[in-house]
C-alpha cells in the first residue's frame, strides 16, 4: 500500500499479475502503469479488495502514454473473484481504466468511478468484451468542448466493438450528453445483465 506510489511495468512478454489487498494512490500519474504492448492478465485474488487511484494532475515521462488511474498499452484481461476499485477524482487524463489494445472482463468485481469533464470509466482503443464478473461504472462531468471537437462522459467507451455474453454490468453516466456505452463499431449483447441508469 502507498499514498504516493505506483507499479510500472516494462516487459517484452505477456504477463499475469495477481492483486491481493493492494492500495495504491499516485498523485501525479497512473497507479498501475503497464508500458508493455503485450496482454496483461490481471487476477483479483479471492476475498481481496484492491484500490487504484490517481491525483488531479499528471507528470509525463518522455513519450510514454499514461491516460488513467489504471493504464495499459496492451490488452487487459480481468479474472478472479476479488474486488478492484479504480478511482479517478479529477485528473486531466479523464479515464479510470484505459487500455490501448482492448479490455476483456472474465470475472471479479470491478468498481470504477471517474469525476472530471468528459470522463470515461473504461476506455479502450480496441474492443471491450464482457464475459463474466460484476462491473459497476459511474462517470460524472460536463462535456469538454474544443474548437473543432466535443466529448462527453461515457461509462464505457471503445473504438472497436462492445460485446457482452455473460456477467453483470451496471452503468451510470451523468452530465450533458452522458452515455452508458459509446462504441465506434458494433454493440452485441448476447446474454448477461446490463443496467444503464437513466438520468
JSON list of C-alpha atoms in Angstrom, two decimals:
[
{"chain": "A", "resi": 1, "resn": "UNK", "atom": "CA", "xyz": [0.00, 0.00, 0.00]},
{"chain": "A", "resi": 2, "resn": "UNK", "atom": "CA", "xyz": [1.13, 3.56, -0.65]},
{"chain": "A", "resi": 3, "resn": "UNK", "atom": "CA", "xyz": [-0.46, 7.00, -0.84]},
{"chain": "A", "resi": 4, "resn": "UNK", "atom": "CA", "xyz": [2.40, 8.22, -3.03]},
{"chain": "A", "resi": 5, "resn": "UNK", "atom": "CA", "xyz": [3.42, 5.34, -5.25]},
{"chain": "A", "resi": 6, "resn": "UNK", "atom": "CA", "xyz": [2.76, 3.32, -8.37]},
{"chain": "A", "resi": 7, "resn": "UNK", "atom": "CA", "xyz": [3.53, 0.00, -10.04]},
{"chain": "A", "resi": 8, "resn": "UNK", "atom": "CA", "xyz": [5.07, 0.43, -13.51]},
{"chain": "A", "resi": 9, "resn": "UNK", "atom": "CA", "xyz": [5.81, -2.45, -15.87]},
{"chain": "A", "resi": 10, "resn": "UNK", "atom": "CA", "xyz": [8.23, -2.86, -18.77]},
{"chain": "A", "resi": 11, "resn": "UNK", "atom": "CA", "xyz": [8.30, -6.27, -20.44]},
{"chain": "A", "resi": 12, "resn": "UNK", "atom": "CA", "xyz": [8.78, -7.97, -23.79]},
{"chain": "A", "resi": 13, "resn": "UNK", "atom": "CA", "xyz": [6.30, -10.70, -22.82]},
{"chain": "A", "resi": 14, "resn": "UNK", "atom": "CA", "xyz": [2.67, -11.04, -21.77]},
{"chain": "A", "resi": 15, "resn": "UNK", "atom": "CA", "xyz": [2.25, -11.45, -18.02]},
{"chain": "A", "resi": 16, "resn": "UNK", "atom": "CA", "xyz": [-0.06, -12.34, -15.16]},
{"chain": "A", "resi": 17, "resn": "UNK", "atom": "CA", "xyz": [-0.36, -10.14, -12.08]},
{"chain": "A", "resi": 18, "resn": "UNK", "atom": "CA", "xyz": [-2.40, -11.10, -9.02]},
{"chain": "A", "resi": 19, "resn": "UNK", "atom": "CA", "xyz": [-3.71, -8.32, -6.77]},
{"chain": "A", "resi": 20, "resn": "UNK", "atom": "CA", "xyz": [-4.30, -9.37, -3.17]},
{"chain": "A", "resi": 21, "resn": "UNK", "atom": "CA", "xyz": [-5.05, -6.43, -0.89]},
{"chain": "A", "resi": 22, "resn": "UNK", "atom": "CA", "xyz": [-3.30, -3.68, -2.90]},
{"chain": "A", "resi": 23, "resn": "UNK", "atom": "CA", "xyz": [-3.98, 0.03, -2.23]},
{"chain": "A", "resi": 24, "resn": "UNK", "atom": "CA", "xyz": [-2.03, 2.42, -4.46]},
{"chain": "A", "resi": 25, "resn": "UNK", "atom": "CA", "xyz": [-2.52, 6.15, -4.94]},
{"chain": "A", "resi": 26, "resn": "UNK", "atom": "CA", "xyz": [-0.30, 8.03, -7.37]},
{"chain": "A", "resi": 27, "resn": "UNK", "atom": "CA", "xyz": [-0.81, 11.81, -7.06]},
{"chain": "A", "resi": 28, "resn": "UNK", "atom": "CA", "xyz": [0.75, 12.59, -10.44]},
{"chain": "A", "resi": 29, "resn": "UNK", "atom": "CA", "xyz": [0.07, 9.61, -12.69]},
{"chain": "A", "resi": 30, "resn": "UNK", "atom": "CA", "xyz": [-1.31, 6.11, -13.14]},
{"chain": "A", "resi": 31, "resn": "UNK", "atom": "CA", "xyz": [-1.30, 3.90, -10.06]},
{"chain": "A", "resi": 32, "resn": "UNK", "atom": "CA", "xyz": [-0.83, 0.80, -12.23]},
{"chain": "A", "resi": 33, "resn": "UNK", "atom": "CA", "xyz": [1.03, 1.61, -15.45]},
{"chain": "A", "resi": 34, "resn": "UNK", "atom": "CA", "xyz": [1.72, -1.13, -17.99]},
{"chain": "A", "resi": 35, "resn": "UNK", "atom": "CA", "xyz": [4.06, 0.13, -20.71]},
{"chain": "A", "resi": 36, "resn": "UNK", "atom": "CA", "xyz": [4.17, -3.31, -22.35]},
{"chain": "A", "resi": 37, "resn": "UNK", "atom": "CA", "xyz": [2.17, -3.83, -25.53]},
{"chain": "A", "resi": 38, "resn": "UNK", "atom": "CA", "xyz": [1.51, -7.48, -24.64]},
{"chain": "A", "resi": 39, "resn": "UNK", "atom": "CA", "xyz": [-1.56, -8.81, -22.82]},
{"chain": "A", "resi": 40, "resn": "UNK", "atom": "CA", "xyz": [-1.81, -8.21, -19.09]},
{"chain": "A", "resi": 41, "resn": "UNK", "atom": "CA", "xyz": [-3.77, -10.93, -17.23]},
{"chain": "A", "resi": 42, "resn": "UNK", "atom": "CA", "xyz": [-4.99, -9.24, -14.04]},
{"chain": "A", "resi": 43, "resn": "UNK", "atom": "CA", "xyz": [-6.23, -11.70, -11.41]},
{"chain": "A", "resi": 44, "resn": "UNK", "atom": "CA", "xyz": [-8.19, -10.47, -8.38]},
{"chain": "A", "resi": 45, "resn": "UNK", "atom": "CA", "xyz": [-7.40, -12.85, -5.52]},
{"chain": "A", "resi": 46, "resn": "UNK", "atom": "CA", "xyz": [-10.39, -14.45, -3.73]},
{"chain": "A", "resi": 47, "resn": "UNK", "atom": "CA", "xyz": [-11.56, -12.41, -0.74]},
{"chain": "A", "resi": 48, "resn": "UNK", "atom": "CA", "xyz": [-9.32, -9.45, -1.61]},
{"chain": "A", "resi": 49, "resn": "UNK", "atom": "CA", "xyz": [-10.23, -5.79, -2.03]},
{"chain": "A", "resi": 50, "resn": "UNK", "atom": "CA", "xyz": [-7.86, -3.65, -4.07]},
{"chain": "A", "resi": 51, "resn": "UNK", "atom": "CA", "xyz": [-7.87, 0.06, -4.88]},
{"chain": "A", "resi": 52, "resn": "UNK", "atom": "CA", "xyz": [-6.06, 2.08, -7.55]},
{"chain": "A", "resi": 53, "resn": "UNK", "atom": "CA", "xyz": [-6.39, 5.88, -7.69]},
{"chain": "A", "resi": 54, "resn": "UNK", "atom": "CA", "xyz": [-4.68, 8.87, -9.24]},
{"chain": "A", "resi": 55, "resn": "UNK", "atom": "CA", "xyz": [-4.37, 12.57, -8.44]},
{"chain": "A", "resi": 56, "resn": "UNK", "atom": "CA", "xyz": [-5.57, 15.72, -10.15]},
{"chain": "A", "resi": 57, "resn": "UNK", "atom": "CA", "xyz": [-2.55, 16.24, -12.42]},
{"chain": "A", "resi": 58, "resn": "UNK", "atom": "CA", "xyz": [-0.10, 14.08, -14.35]},
{"chain": "A", "resi": 59, "resn": "UNK", "atom": "CA", "xyz": [3.64, 14.47, -14.79]},
{"chain": "A", "resi": 60, "resn": "UNK", "atom": "CA", "xyz": [4.53, 12.72, -18.04]},
{"chain": "A", "resi": 61, "resn": "UNK", "atom": "CA", "xyz": [7.68, 10.64, -18.61]},
{"chain": "A", "resi": 62, "resn": "UNK", "atom": "CA", "xyz": [9.19, 11.22, -22.05]},
{"chain": "A", "resi": 63, "resn": "UNK", "atom": "CA", "xyz": [6.95, 9.99, -24.86]},
{"chain": "A", "resi": 64, "resn": "UNK", "atom": "CA", "xyz": [5.11, 7.41, -22.74]},
{"chain": "A", "resi": 65, "resn": "UNK", "atom": "CA", "xyz": [1.32, 7.44, -22.68]},
{"chain": "A", "resi": 66, "resn": "UNK", "atom": "CA", "xyz": [-0.36, 7.48, -19.27]},
{"chain": "A", "resi": 67, "resn": "UNK", "atom": "CA", "xyz": [-4.07, 8.14, -19.53]},
{"chain": "A", "resi": 68, "resn": "UNK", "atom": "CA", "xyz": [-5.83, 6.75, -16.48]},
{"chain": "A", "resi": 69, "resn": "UNK", "atom": "CA", "xyz": [-5.61, 5.52, -12.91]},
{"chain": "A", "resi": 70, "resn": "UNK", "atom": "CA", "xyz": [-5.03, 2.07, -14.48]},
{"chain": "A", "resi": 71, "resn": "UNK", "atom": "CA", "xyz": [-3.27, 2.37, -17.83]},
{"chain": "A", "resi": 72, "resn": "UNK", "atom": "CA", "xyz": [-2.08, -0.36, -20.20]},
{"chain": "A", "resi": 73, "resn": "UNK", "atom": "CA", "xyz": [-0.53, -0.25, -23.65]},
{"chain": "A", "resi": 74, "resn": "UNK", "atom": "CA", "xyz": [-1.62, -3.89, -24.13]},
{"chain": "A", "resi": 75, "resn": "UNK", "atom": "CA", "xyz": [-4.90, -5.70, -23.61]},
{"chain": "A", "resi": 76, "resn": "UNK", "atom": "CA", "xyz": [-6.17, -6.07, -20.02]},
{"chain": "A", "resi": 77, "resn": "UNK", "atom": "CA", "xyz": [-7.89, -9.37, -19.15]},
{"chain": "A", "resi": 78, "resn": "UNK", "atom": "CA", "xyz": [-9.63, -9.35, -15.76]},
{"chain": "A", "resi": 79, "resn": "UNK", "atom": "CA", "xyz": [-10.35, -12.57, -13.86]},
{"chain": "A", "resi": 80, "resn": "UNK", "atom": "CA", "xyz": [-10.65, -13.92, -10.32]},
{"chain": "A", "resi": 81, "resn": "UNK", "atom": "CA", "xyz": [-13.26, -13.28, -7.66]},
{"chain": "A", "resi": 82, "resn": "UNK", "atom": "CA", "xyz": [-11.83, -10.37, -5.66]},
{"chain": "A", "resi": 83, "resn": "UNK", "atom": "CA", "xyz": [-12.70, -6.67, -5.83]},
{"chain": "A", "resi": 84, "resn": "UNK", "atom": "CA", "xyz": [-10.93, -3.87, -7.68]},
{"chain": "A", "resi": 85, "resn": "UNK", "atom": "CA", "xyz": [-11.86, -0.22, -7.10]},
{"chain": "A", "resi": 86, "resn": "UNK", "atom": "CA", "xyz": [-10.50, 2.27, -9.63]},
{"chain": "A", "resi": 87, "resn": "UNK", "atom": "CA", "xyz": [-10.92, 5.95, -8.80]},
{"chain": "A", "resi": 88, "resn": "UNK", "atom": "CA", "xyz": [-10.10, 8.96, -10.93]},
{"chain": "A", "resi": 89, "resn": "UNK", "atom": "CA", "xyz": [-11.13, 12.05, -8.99]},
{"chain": "A", "resi": 90, "resn": "UNK", "atom": "CA", "xyz": [-10.47, 14.82, -11.46]},
{"chain": "A", "resi": 91, "resn": "UNK", "atom": "CA", "xyz": [-7.19, 14.19, -13.25]},
{"chain": "A", "resi": 92, "resn": "UNK", "atom": "CA", "xyz": [-6.75, 15.63, -16.73]},
{"chain": "A", "resi": 93, "resn": "UNK", "atom": "CA", "xyz": [-6.29, 12.06, -18.01]},
{"chain": "A", "resi": 94, "resn": "UNK", "atom": "CA", "xyz": [-10.05, 11.63, -17.59]},
{"chain": "A", "resi": 95, "resn": "UNK", "atom": "CA", "xyz": [-10.10, 7.82, -17.51]},
{"chain": "A", "resi": 96, "resn": "UNK", "atom": "CA", "xyz": [-10.49, 5.18, -14.84]},
{"chain": "A", "resi": 97, "resn": "UNK", "atom": "CA", "xyz": [-9.23, 2.19, -16.85]},
{"chain": "A", "resi": 98, "resn": "UNK", "atom": "CA", "xyz": [-7.54, 2.92, -20.17]},
{"chain": "A", "resi": 99, "resn": "UNK", "atom": "CA", "xyz": [-6.19, 0.15, -22.43]},
{"chain": "A", "resi": 100, "resn": "UNK", "atom": "CA", "xyz": [-4.87, 0.79, -25.91]},
{"chain": "A", "resi": 101, "resn": "UNK", "atom": "CA", "xyz": [-5.36, -2.80, -27.12]},
{"chain": "A", "resi": 102, "resn": "UNK", "atom": "CA", "xyz": [-8.67, -3.91, -25.60]},
{"chain": "A", "resi": 103, "resn": "UNK", "atom": "CA", "xyz": [-10.39, -4.81, -22.33]},
{"chain": "A", "resi": 104, "resn": "UNK", "atom": "CA", "xyz": [-11.79, -8.26, -21.52]},
{"chain": "A", "resi": 105, "resn": "UNK", "atom": "CA", "xyz": [-13.69, -8.89, -18.27]},
{"chain": "A", "resi": 106, "resn": "UNK", "atom": "CA", "xyz": [-13.87, -12.60, -17.40]},
{"chain": "A", "resi": 107, "resn": "UNK", "atom": "CA", "xyz": [-14.50, -12.33, -13.65]},
{"chain": "A", "resi": 108, "resn": "UNK", "atom": "CA", "xyz": [-14.03, -10.32, -10.49]},
{"chain": "A", "resi": 109, "resn": "UNK", "atom": "CA", "xyz": [-15.85, -7.30, -9.11]},
{"chain": "A", "resi": 110, "resn": "UNK", "atom": "CA", "xyz": [-14.82, -4.02, -10.75]},
{"chain": "A", "resi": 111, "resn": "UNK", "atom": "CA", "xyz": [-15.96, -0.67, -9.37]},
{"chain": "A", "resi": 112, "resn": "UNK", "atom": "CA", "xyz": [-14.87, 2.32, -11.46]},
{"chain": "A", "resi": 113, "resn": "UNK", "atom": "CA", "xyz": [-15.64, 5.95, -10.62]},
{"chain": "A", "resi": 114, "resn": "UNK", "atom": "CA", "xyz": [-14.46, 8.99, -12.60]},
{"chain": "A", "resi": 115, "resn": "UNK", "atom": "CA", "xyz": [-15.37, 12.61, -11.93]},
{"chain": "A", "resi": 116, "resn": "UNK", "atom": "CA", "xyz": [-14.00, 15.06, -14.49]},
{"chain": "A", "resi": 117, "resn": "UNK", "atom": "CA", "xyz": [-15.05, 16.78, -17.72]},
{"chain": "A", "resi": 118, "resn": "UNK", "atom": "CA", "xyz": [-15.68, 14.20, -20.50]},
{"chain": "A", "resi": 119, "resn": "UNK", "atom": "CA", "xyz": [-14.99, 11.37, -18.04]},
{"chain": "A", "resi": 120, "resn": "UNK", "atom": "CA", "xyz": [-14.56, 7.82, -19.34]},
{"chain": "A", "resi": 121, "resn": "UNK", "atom": "CA", "xyz": [-14.87, 4.90, -16.91]},
{"chain": "A", "resi": 122, "resn": "UNK", "atom": "CA", "xyz": [-13.46, 2.13, -19.11]},
{"chain": "A", "resi": 123, "resn": "UNK", "atom": "CA", "xyz": [-11.81, 3.32, -22.34]},
{"chain": "A", "resi": 124, "resn": "UNK", "atom": "CA", "xyz": [-10.34, 1.03, -24.98]},
{"chain": "A", "resi": 125, "resn": "UNK", "atom": "CA", "xyz": [-8.86, 1.83, -28.37]},
{"chain": "A", "resi": 126, "resn": "UNK", "atom": "CA", "xyz": [-9.98, -1.66, -29.44]},
{"chain": "A", "resi": 127, "resn": "UNK", "atom": "CA", "xyz": [-12.84, -3.95, -28.30]},
{"chain": "A", "resi": 128, "resn": "UNK", "atom": "CA", "xyz": [-14.45, -4.18, -24.86]},
{"chain": "A", "resi": 129, "resn": "UNK", "atom": "CA", "xyz": [-15.62, -7.75, -24.11]},
{"chain": "A", "resi": 130, "resn": "UNK", "atom": "CA", "xyz": [-17.64, -8.73, -21.01]},
{"chain": "A", "resi": 131, "resn": "UNK", "atom": "CA", "xyz": [-17.84, -12.48, -20.32]},
{"chain": "A", "resi": 132, "resn": "UNK", "atom": "CA", "xyz": [-18.33, -12.56, -16.56]},
{"chain": "A", "resi": 133, "resn": "UNK", "atom": "CA", "xyz": [-17.87, -10.74, -13.29]},
{"chain": "A", "resi": 134, "resn": "UNK", "atom": "CA", "xyz": [-19.81, -7.81, -11.86]},
{"chain": "A", "resi": 135, "resn": "UNK", "atom": "CA", "xyz": [-18.77, -4.39, -13.09]},
{"chain": "A", "resi": 136, "resn": "UNK", "atom": "CA", "xyz": [-20.12, -1.03, -11.93]},
{"chain": "A", "resi": 137, "resn": "UNK", "atom": "CA", "xyz": [-19.02, 2.18, -13.67]},
{"chain": "A", "resi": 138, "resn": "UNK", "atom": "CA", "xyz": [-20.06, 5.69, -12.61]},
{"chain": "A", "resi": 139, "resn": "UNK", "atom": "CA", "xyz": [-18.90, 8.78, -14.50]},
{"chain": "A", "resi": 140, "resn": "UNK", "atom": "CA", "xyz": [-19.82, 12.42, -14.00]},
{"chain": "A", "resi": 141, "resn": "UNK", "atom": "CA", "xyz": [-18.72, 15.71, -15.51]},
{"chain": "A", "resi": 142, "resn": "UNK", "atom": "CA", "xyz": [-19.54, 18.33, -18.10]},
{"chain": "A", "resi": 143, "resn": "UNK", "atom": "CA", "xyz": [-18.70, 17.93, -21.79]},
{"chain": "A", "resi": 144, "resn": "UNK", "atom": "CA", "xyz": [-15.27, 19.05, -22.97]},
{"chain": "A", "resi": 145, "resn": "UNK", "atom": "CA", "xyz": [-15.60, 21.38, -25.94]},
{"chain": "A", "resi": 146, "resn": "UNK", "atom": "CA", "xyz": [-12.74, 22.40, -28.24]},
{"chain": "A", "resi": 147, "resn": "UNK", "atom": "CA", "xyz": [-12.86, 24.49, -31.39]},
{"chain": "A", "resi": 148, "resn": "UNK", "atom": "CA", "xyz": [-13.28, 21.50, -33.70]},
{"chain": "A", "resi": 149, "resn": "UNK", "atom": "CA", "xyz": [-14.43, 18.72, -31.37]},
{"chain": "A", "resi": 150, "resn": "UNK", "atom": "CA", "xyz": [-16.50, 17.92, -28.30]},
{"chain": "A", "resi": 151, "resn": "UNK", "atom": "CA", "xyz": [-16.57, 14.95, -25.94]},
{"chain": "A", "resi": 152, "resn": "UNK", "atom": "CA", "xyz": [-18.97, 13.94, -23.18]},
{"chain": "A", "resi": 153, "resn": "UNK", "atom": "CA", "xyz": [-18.94, 11.40, -20.37]},
{"chain": "A", "resi": 154, "resn": "UNK", "atom": "CA", "xyz": [-19.26, 7.67, -21.08]},
{"chain": "A", "resi": 155, "resn": "UNK", "atom": "CA", "xyz": [-19.20, 4.76, -18.67]},
{"chain": "A", "resi": 156, "resn": "UNK", "atom": "CA", "xyz": [-17.74, 2.51, -21.39]},
{"chain": "A", "resi": 157, "resn": "UNK", "atom": "CA", "xyz": [-16.00, 3.90, -24.49]},
{"chain": "A", "resi": 158, "resn": "UNK", "atom": "CA", "xyz": [-14.44, 1.69, -27.17]},
{"chain": "A", "resi": 159, "resn": "UNK", "atom": "CA", "xyz": [-13.04, 2.49, -30.58]},
{"chain": "A", "resi": 160, "resn": "UNK", "atom": "CA", "xyz": [-13.82, -1.09, -31.61]},
{"chain": "A", "resi": 161, "resn": "UNK", "atom": "CA", "xyz": [-16.87, -3.24, -30.77]},
{"chain": "A", "resi": 162, "resn": "UNK", "atom": "CA", "xyz": [-18.65, -3.81, -27.46]},
{"chain": "A", "resi": 163, "resn": "UNK", "atom": "CA", "xyz": [-19.51, -7.49, -26.89]},
{"chain": "A", "resi": 164, "resn": "UNK", "atom": "CA", "xyz": [-21.31, -8.90, -23.82]},
{"chain": "A", "resi": 165, "resn": "UNK", "atom": "CA", "xyz": [-22.03, -12.62, -23.42]},
{"chain": "A", "resi": 166, "resn": "UNK", "atom": "CA", "xyz": [-22.27, -13.02, -19.60]},
{"chain": "A", "resi": 167, "resn": "UNK", "atom": "CA", "xyz": [-21.77, -11.18, -16.33]},
{"chain": "A", "resi": 168, "resn": "UNK", "atom": "CA", "xyz": [-23.40, -8.12, -14.77]},
{"chain": "A", "resi": 169, "resn": "UNK", "atom": "CA", "xyz": [-22.72, -4.58, -15.96]},
{"chain": "A", "resi": 170, "resn": "UNK", "atom": "CA", "xyz": [-24.13, -1.54, -14.14]},
{"chain": "A", "resi": 171, "resn": "UNK", "atom": "CA", "xyz": [-23.54, 1.83, -15.81]},
{"chain": "A", "resi": 172, "resn": "UNK", "atom": "CA", "xyz": [-24.34, 5.43, -14.86]},
{"chain": "A", "resi": 173, "resn": "UNK", "atom": "CA", "xyz": [-23.06, 8.47, -16.72]},
{"chain": "A", "resi": 174, "resn": "UNK", "atom": "CA", "xyz": [-24.23, 11.94, -15.77]},
{"chain": "A", "resi": 175, "resn": "UNK", "atom": "CA", "xyz": [-23.61, 15.31, -17.37]},
{"chain": "A", "resi": 176, "resn": "UNK", "atom": "CA", "xyz": [-24.89, 16.73, -20.65]},
{"chain": "A", "resi": 177, "resn": "UNK", "atom": "CA", "xyz": [-24.60, 14.12, -23.40]},
{"chain": "A", "resi": 178, "resn": "UNK", "atom": "CA", "xyz": [-23.53, 11.38, -20.96]},
{"chain": "A", "resi": 179, "resn": "UNK", "atom": "CA", "xyz": [-23.64, 7.81, -22.35]},
{"chain": "A", "resi": 180, "resn": "UNK", "atom": "CA", "xyz": [-23.73, 4.34, -20.84]},
{"chain": "A", "resi": 181, "resn": "UNK", "atom": "CA", "xyz": [-21.93, 2.70, -23.80]},
{"chain": "A", "resi": 182, "resn": "UNK", "atom": "CA", "xyz": [-20.22, 4.57, -26.63]},
{"chain": "A", "resi": 183, "resn": "UNK", "atom": "CA", "xyz": [-18.86, 2.26, -29.33]},
{"chain": "A", "resi": 184, "resn": "UNK", "atom": "CA", "xyz": [-17.43, 3.25, -32.71]},
{"chain": "A", "resi": 185, "resn": "UNK", "atom": "CA", "xyz": [-18.36, -0.15, -34.19]},
{"chain": "A", "resi": 186, "resn": "UNK", "atom": "CA", "xyz": [-20.87, -2.88, -33.25]},
{"chain": "A", "resi": 187, "resn": "UNK", "atom": "CA", "xyz": [-22.68, -3.35, -29.94]},
{"chain": "A", "resi": 188, "resn": "UNK", "atom": "CA", "xyz": [-23.55, -7.02, -29.36]},
{"chain": "A", "resi": 189, "resn": "UNK", "atom": "CA", "xyz": [-25.38, -8.15, -26.19]},
{"chain": "A", "resi": 190, "resn": "UNK", "atom": "CA", "xyz": [-25.97, -11.91, -26.26]},
{"chain": "A", "resi": 191, "resn": "UNK", "atom": "CA", "xyz": [-26.56, -12.65, -22.58]},
{"chain": "A", "resi": 192, "resn": "UNK", "atom": "CA", "xyz": [-25.82, -11.36, -19.09]},
{"chain": "A", "resi": 193, "resn": "UNK", "atom": "CA", "xyz": [-27.38, -8.46, -17.20]},
{"chain": "A", "resi": 194, "resn": "UNK", "atom": "CA", "xyz": [-26.94, -4.88, -18.39]},
{"chain": "A", "resi": 195, "resn": "UNK", "atom": "CA", "xyz": [-28.31, -1.96, -16.37]},
{"chain": "A", "resi": 196, "resn": "UNK", "atom": "CA", "xyz": [-27.95, 1.61, -17.60]},
{"chain": "A", "resi": 197, "resn": "UNK", "atom": "CA", "xyz": [-29.31, 4.12, -15.09]},
{"chain": "A", "resi": 198, "resn": "UNK", "atom": "CA", "xyz": [-31.45, 6.80, -16.78]},
{"chain": "A", "resi": 199, "resn": "UNK", "atom": "CA", "xyz": [-30.63, 10.41, -15.99]}
]
